[in-house]
Amino acid sequence: MSGYGISIFDRLIEQQLLTPYLERAMVADKWPEEYTVTVDSRPYSGTADGYFHPSSHCLSSPRWLYYVIHPDTKDKMVYPKRTLQSAMTLAMGSALHAVVQTQFEMSGLIRREDIEIPLVDEKRGWRGHADWRIKHPNGKRYGVEMKTMNSRSFRNLIAPKEFWVYQLNCYLDALDLDEGIILVAEAGYPYEFKEFHISRDDELLSKLYAKWDYVRECIARNTPPESFCCSYGSSDMNTCRARFECHLKGTSG
């Protein structure tokens, strides 16, 4: 058996459900010499739209969410200006995501209709896009989120970040799936991958939805949650996008 075959076998034994297929596709002898990759460079669509977003609103405090979601304050939030570094980080992450996605699609692991699936939960008031939904050759269906990290952070990663787990749980709930995969790509040589497999956690979702429901109730009463999530004058306050509507108005409401 060749070294390549052993690699694939070992990866499958280790329950790496996606990486073996990516490796096989990338090094296949009959793979086309060139192919088209579409990079999604659209700006983030979740700014001041009045919805919760699993990609950024799962771990936030109720008071912060109140100001970010409230129709009277959501357009007044202070968002950081883009820099060359932040723009390049986004561009390179999107490009790597596009390459992997294209390889999976060309190999038949995912279909066009199962890419960037728009999800809206009007009952809970959230919206987002799931990266991929796949029917794996093992017969199971998975929701998949891909993340990219610099090499140092990637090497130190031993478990998925908490907000990734929350995000994917929301998507699994909306897609009516029980299992998901977080695929993490190293954005730099040697371009390694790590997979984290999770099962939908209904208790986690219940607590998250209860928090979001509470924020909606506060908005309906036009009264913010009393508990501040940072101290006045702290570095957290000075960088918070809601600071002018929250702390700097000198009131708790």
Short mmCIF file of C-alpha atoms in Angstrom, two decimals:
data_model
loop_
_atom_site.label_atom_id
_atom_site.label_comp_id
_atom_site.label_asym_id
_atom_site.label_seq_id
_atom_site.Cartn_x
_atom_site.Cartn_y
_atom_site.Cartn_z
CA MET A 1 0.00 0.00 0.00
CA SER A 2 1.31 3.43 -0.91
CA GLY A 3 2.06 6.14 1.61
CA TYR A 4 -0.86 8.10 0.19
CA GLY A 5 -3.23 5.20 0.77
CA ILE A 6 -2.04 4.77 4.34
CA SER A 7 -2.58 8.48 4.97
CA ILE A 8 -6.18 8.31 3.81
CA PHE A 9 -6.83 5.15 5.83
CA ASP A 10 -5.31 6.62 8.97
CA ARG A 11 -7.35 9.78 8.61
CA LEU A 12 -10.57 7.81 8.29
CA ILE A 13 -9.67 5.74 11.37
CA GLU A 14 -9.15 9.02 13.23
CA GLN A 15 -12.69 10.03 12.20
CA GLN A 16 -11.52 12.81 9.91
CA LEU A 17 -14.54 12.77 7.65
CA LEU A 18 -13.69 15.62 5.31
CA THR A 19 -9.91 15.95 5.13
CA PRO A 20 -9.33 12.57 3.41
CA TYR A 21 -11.62 13.55 0.54
CA LEU A 22 -9.98 16.96 0.21
CA GLU A 23 -6.54 15.35 0.11
CA ARG A 24 -7.62 12.78 -2.45
CA ALA A 25 -9.18 15.46 -4.65
CA MET A 26 -6.21 17.83 -4.48
CA VAL A 27 -3.60 15.24 -5.49
CA ALA A 28 -5.66 13.17 -7.94
CA ASP A 29 -3.75 12.38 -11.16
CA LYS A 30 -6.79 13.11 -13.33
CA TRP A 31 -7.60 16.44 -11.71
CA PRO A 32 -7.88 19.34 -14.22
CA GLU A 33 -4.82 21.51 -14.68
CA GLU A 34 -6.89 24.60 -13.96
CA TYR A 35 -10.29 25.37 -12.48
CA THR A 36 -12.33 28.41 -11.54
CA VAL A 37 -12.66 29.45 -7.90
CA THR A 38 -15.24 32.05 -6.88
CA VAL A 39 -14.25 34.11 -3.85
CA ASP A 40 -17.12 35.61 -1.85
CA SER A 41 -16.05 39.18 -1.08
CA ARG A 42 -19.45 40.54 -0.12
CA PRO A 43 -19.45 42.72 3.01
CA TYR A 44 -20.90 41.28 6.19
CA SER A 45 -24.68 41.50 5.86
CA GLY A 46 -25.53 41.32 9.56
CA THR A 47 -24.84 44.92 10.53
CA ALA A 48 -27.87 46.76 11.94
CA ASP A 49 -30.45 44.51 10.30
CA GLY A 50 -32.40 43.89 13.51
CA TYR A 51 -31.70 40.15 13.59
CA PHE A 52 -29.54 38.10 15.90
CA HIS A 53 -26.64 36.42 14.07
CA PRO A 54 -25.25 33.10 15.30
CA SER A 55 -21.82 34.05 13.94
CA SER A 56 -21.45 36.97 16.34
CA HIS A 57 -24.33 37.22 18.84
CA CYS A 58 -24.33 33.93 20.75
CA LEU A 59 -21.97 34.81 23.59
CA SER A 60 -22.75 38.53 23.84
CA SER A 61 -24.36 39.95 26.98
CA PRO A 62 -28.08 40.82 26.95
CA ARG A 63 -27.36 44.53 27.47
CA TRP A 64 -24.94 44.70 24.52
CA LEU A 65 -27.42 42.83 22.34
CA TYR A 66 -30.18 45.20 23.37
CA TYR A 67 -28.40 48.20 21.87
CA VAL A 68 -27.18 46.34 18.79
CA ILE A 69 -30.66 45.01 17.97
CA HIS A 70 -32.95 47.82 19.19
CA PRO A 71 -34.42 49.71 16.19
CA ASP A 72 -33.69 53.07 17.85
CA THR A 73 -30.00 52.37 18.49
CA LYS A 74 -28.81 49.71 16.03
CA ASP A 75 -27.87 52.31 13.41
CA LYS A 76 -25.86 54.31 15.95
CA MET A 77 -23.32 51.61 16.76
CA VAL A 78 -19.63 52.46 16.27
CA TYR A 79 -17.98 49.94 13.96
CA PRO A 80 -14.20 49.85 13.49
CA LYS A 81 -12.82 51.06 10.19
CA ARG A 82 -11.30 48.50 7.88
CA THR A 83 -7.53 48.36 7.75
CA LEU A 84 -5.19 46.77 5.24
CA GLN A 85 -4.50 43.99 7.74
CA SER A 86 -8.17 43.28 8.44
CA ALA A 87 -9.04 43.43 4.74
CA MET A 88 -6.21 41.03 3.82
CA THR A 89 -7.14 38.65 6.63
CA LEU A 90 -10.72 38.53 5.35
CA ALA A 91 -9.61 38.16 1.72
CA MET A 92 -7.15 35.35 2.39
CA GLY A 93 -9.59 33.48 4.59
CA SER A 94 -12.27 33.79 1.92
CA ALA A 95 -9.87 32.61 -0.79
CA LEU A 96 -8.84 29.52 1.18
CA HIS A 97 -12.48 28.80 1.93
CA ALA A 98 -13.28 29.08 -1.78
CA VAL A 99 -10.52 26.66 -2.81
CA VAL A 100 -11.66 24.01 -0.33
CA GLN A 101 -15.31 24.48 -1.24
CA THR A 102 -14.58 24.18 -4.95
CA GLN A 103 -12.61 20.99 -4.42
CA PHE A 104 -15.43 19.45 -2.41
CA GLU A 105 -17.99 20.46 -5.01
CA MET A 106 -15.93 19.16 -7.94
CA SER A 107 -15.35 15.86 -6.13
CA GLY A 108 -19.09 15.46 -5.57
CA LEU A 109 -19.01 15.65 -1.78
CA ILE A 110 -21.24 18.74 -1.74
CA ARG A 111 -23.83 20.05 -4.20
CA ARG A 112 -24.36 23.62 -5.33
CA GLU A 113 -27.69 23.85 -3.48
CA ASP A 114 -25.96 22.80 -0.26
CA ILE A 115 -23.49 25.71 -0.27
CA GLU A 116 -23.99 28.96 1.68
CA ILE A 117 -27.51 28.01 2.69
CA PRO A 118 -29.52 31.07 3.81
CA LEU A 119 -31.27 30.44 7.12
CA VAL A 120 -33.90 32.57 8.83
CA ASP A 121 -35.66 31.75 12.10
CA GLU A 122 -38.41 34.34 12.44
CA LYS A 123 -39.61 32.85 15.72
CA ARG A 124 -36.24 33.47 17.38
CA GLY A 125 -35.40 36.48 15.26
CA TRP A 126 -32.08 35.25 13.87
CA ARG A 127 -30.60 34.78 10.44
CA GLY A 128 -27.37 33.55 8.92
CA HIS A 129 -25.76 31.33 6.29
CA ALA A 130 -24.59 27.77 6.83
CA ASP A 131 -21.39 27.02 4.93
CA TRP A 132 -22.25 23.53 3.72
CA ARG A 133 -24.65 20.66 4.15
CA ILE A 134 -23.27 17.31 3.07
CA LYS A 135 -24.47 13.76 2.67
CA HIS A 136 -21.33 11.86 3.55
CA PRO A 137 -20.43 8.54 1.91
CA ASN A 138 -20.90 6.99 5.36
CA GLY A 139 -24.63 7.65 4.90
CA LYS A 140 -24.94 10.44 7.48
CA ARG A 141 -25.84 14.08 6.88
CA TYR A 142 -23.78 16.87 8.44
CA GLY A 143 -23.86 20.62 8.70
CA VAL A 144 -20.35 21.98 8.16
CA GLU A 145 -18.70 25.27 9.11
CA MET A 146 -15.21 26.07 7.89
CA LYS A 147 -12.89 28.39 9.82
CA THR A 148 -9.39 29.66 9.06
CA MET A 149 -6.65 30.53 11.54
CA ASN A 150 -3.05 31.74 11.42
CA SER A 151 -0.41 29.08 12.03
CA ARG A 152 0.32 29.96 15.65
CA SER A 153 -3.33 29.91 16.69
CA PHE A 154 -3.90 26.73 14.68
CA ARG A 155 -1.06 24.87 16.40
CA ASN A 156 -2.48 25.76 19.82
CA LEU A 157 -6.05 24.77 18.95
CA ILE A 158 -7.10 21.63 20.81
CA ALA A 159 -10.87 22.21 20.91
CA PRO A 160 -13.31 24.27 18.86
CA LYS A 161 -13.91 27.83 20.01
CA GLU A 162 -17.07 28.19 22.05
CA PHE A 163 -18.77 30.62 19.68
CA TRP A 164 -18.14 28.23 16.77
CA VAL A 165 -20.03 25.51 18.65
CA TYR A 166 -22.96 27.85 19.34
CA GLN A 167 -23.04 29.02 15.74
CA LEU A 168 -23.09 25.53 14.28
CA ASN A 169 -25.72 24.40 16.79
CA CYS A 170 -28.06 27.13 15.52
CA TYR A 171 -27.50 26.01 11.96
CA LEU A 172 -28.04 22.35 12.83
CA ASP A 173 -31.30 23.32 14.50
CA ALA A 174 -32.51 25.23 11.44
CA LEU A 175 -31.39 22.46 9.07
CA ASP A 176 -32.97 19.76 11.29
CA LEU A 177 -29.66 17.90 11.50
CA ASP A 178 -28.22 16.06 14.49
CA GLU A 179 -24.51 16.21 13.69
CA GLY A 180 -22.05 18.80 12.48
CA ILE A 181 -18.40 19.28 11.63
CA ILE A 182 -16.20 22.30 12.24
CA LEU A 183 -13.36 22.20 9.69
CA VAL A 184 -10.45 24.45 10.66
CA ALA A 185 -7.83 25.33 8.03
CA GLU A 186 -4.37 26.67 8.75
CA ALA A 187 -4.00 29.85 6.68
CA GLY A 188 -0.33 29.35 5.92
CA TYR A 189 2.25 26.63 5.31
CA PRO A 190 1.94 23.68 5.81
CA TYR A 191 -1.83 24.24 5.37
CA GLU A 192 -2.99 21.58 7.81
CA PHE A 193 -6.60 20.89 8.75
CA LYS A 194 -8.35 19.94 11.97
CA GLU A 195 -11.86 18.56 12.31
CA PHE A 196 -14.15 18.83 15.32
CA HIS A 197 -17.34 16.80 15.35
CA ILE A 198 -20.30 17.92 17.43
CA SER A 199 -23.81 16.71 18.10
CA ARG A 200 -26.67 19.18 18.33
CA ASP A 201 -27.02 20.34 21.92
CA ASP A 202 -30.67 21.16 22.60
CA GLU A 203 -29.93 22.34 26.16
CA LEU A 204 -27.37 24.82 24.84
CA LEU A 205 -29.87 26.05 22.26
CA SER A 206 -32.60 26.41 24.86
CA LYS A 207 -30.42 28.68 27.02
CA LEU A 208 -29.32 30.73 24.01
CA TYR A 209 -32.87 31.21 22.74
CA ALA A 210 -34.03 32.15 26.24
CA LYS A 211 -31.40 34.91 26.31
CA TRP A 212 -32.44 36.21 22.91
CA ASP A 213 -36.11 36.10 23.95
CA TYR A 214 -35.24 38.13 27.04
CA VAL A 215 -33.50 40.75 24.91
CA ARG A 216 -36.57 40.99 22.66
CA GLU A 217 -38.75 41.44 25.76
CA CYS A 218 -36.49 44.27 26.97
CA ILE A 219 -36.71 45.92 23.54
CA ALA A 220 -40.50 45.66 23.63
CA ARG A 221 -40.47 47.43 27.02
CA ASN A 222 -37.88 49.90 25.72
CA THR A 223 -35.83 49.21 28.85
CA PRO A 224 -32.31 47.76 28.63
CA PRO A 225 -31.17 44.94 30.91
CA GLU A 226 -29.82 46.45 34.12
CA SER A 227 -26.54 44.55 34.26
CA PHE A 228 -23.67 46.34 32.54
CA CYS A 229 -21.27 43.99 30.79
CA CYS A 230 -18.19 46.13 31.41
CA SER A 231 -16.98 48.77 33.86
CA TYR A 232 -17.11 52.49 33.15
CA GLY A 233 -13.81 53.70 31.70
CA SER A 234 -12.48 50.17 31.13
CA SER A 235 -10.71 49.13 27.94
CA ASP A 236 -13.73 47.00 27.09
CA MET A 237 -15.98 50.04 27.33
CA ASN A 238 -13.63 52.17 25.25
CA THR A 239 -13.72 49.67 22.41
CA CYS A 240 -17.40 48.71 22.66
CA ARG A 241 -19.48 49.72 19.67
CA ALA A 242 -22.44 50.45 21.97
CA ARG A 243 -20.53 52.68 24.41
CA PHE A 244 -22.16 55.95 23.36
CA GLU A 245 -25.68 54.57 23.80
CA CYS A 246 -24.90 52.61 26.96
CA HIS A 247 -22.31 53.96 29.39
CA LEU A 248 -21.63 57.39 27.94
CA LYS A 249 -25.21 58.59 28.19
CA GLY A 250 -24.76 58.36 31.96
CA THR A 251 -27.80 56.22 32.61
CA SER A 252 -28.63 52.55 33.00
CA GLY A 253 -31.50 52.87 30.59
#
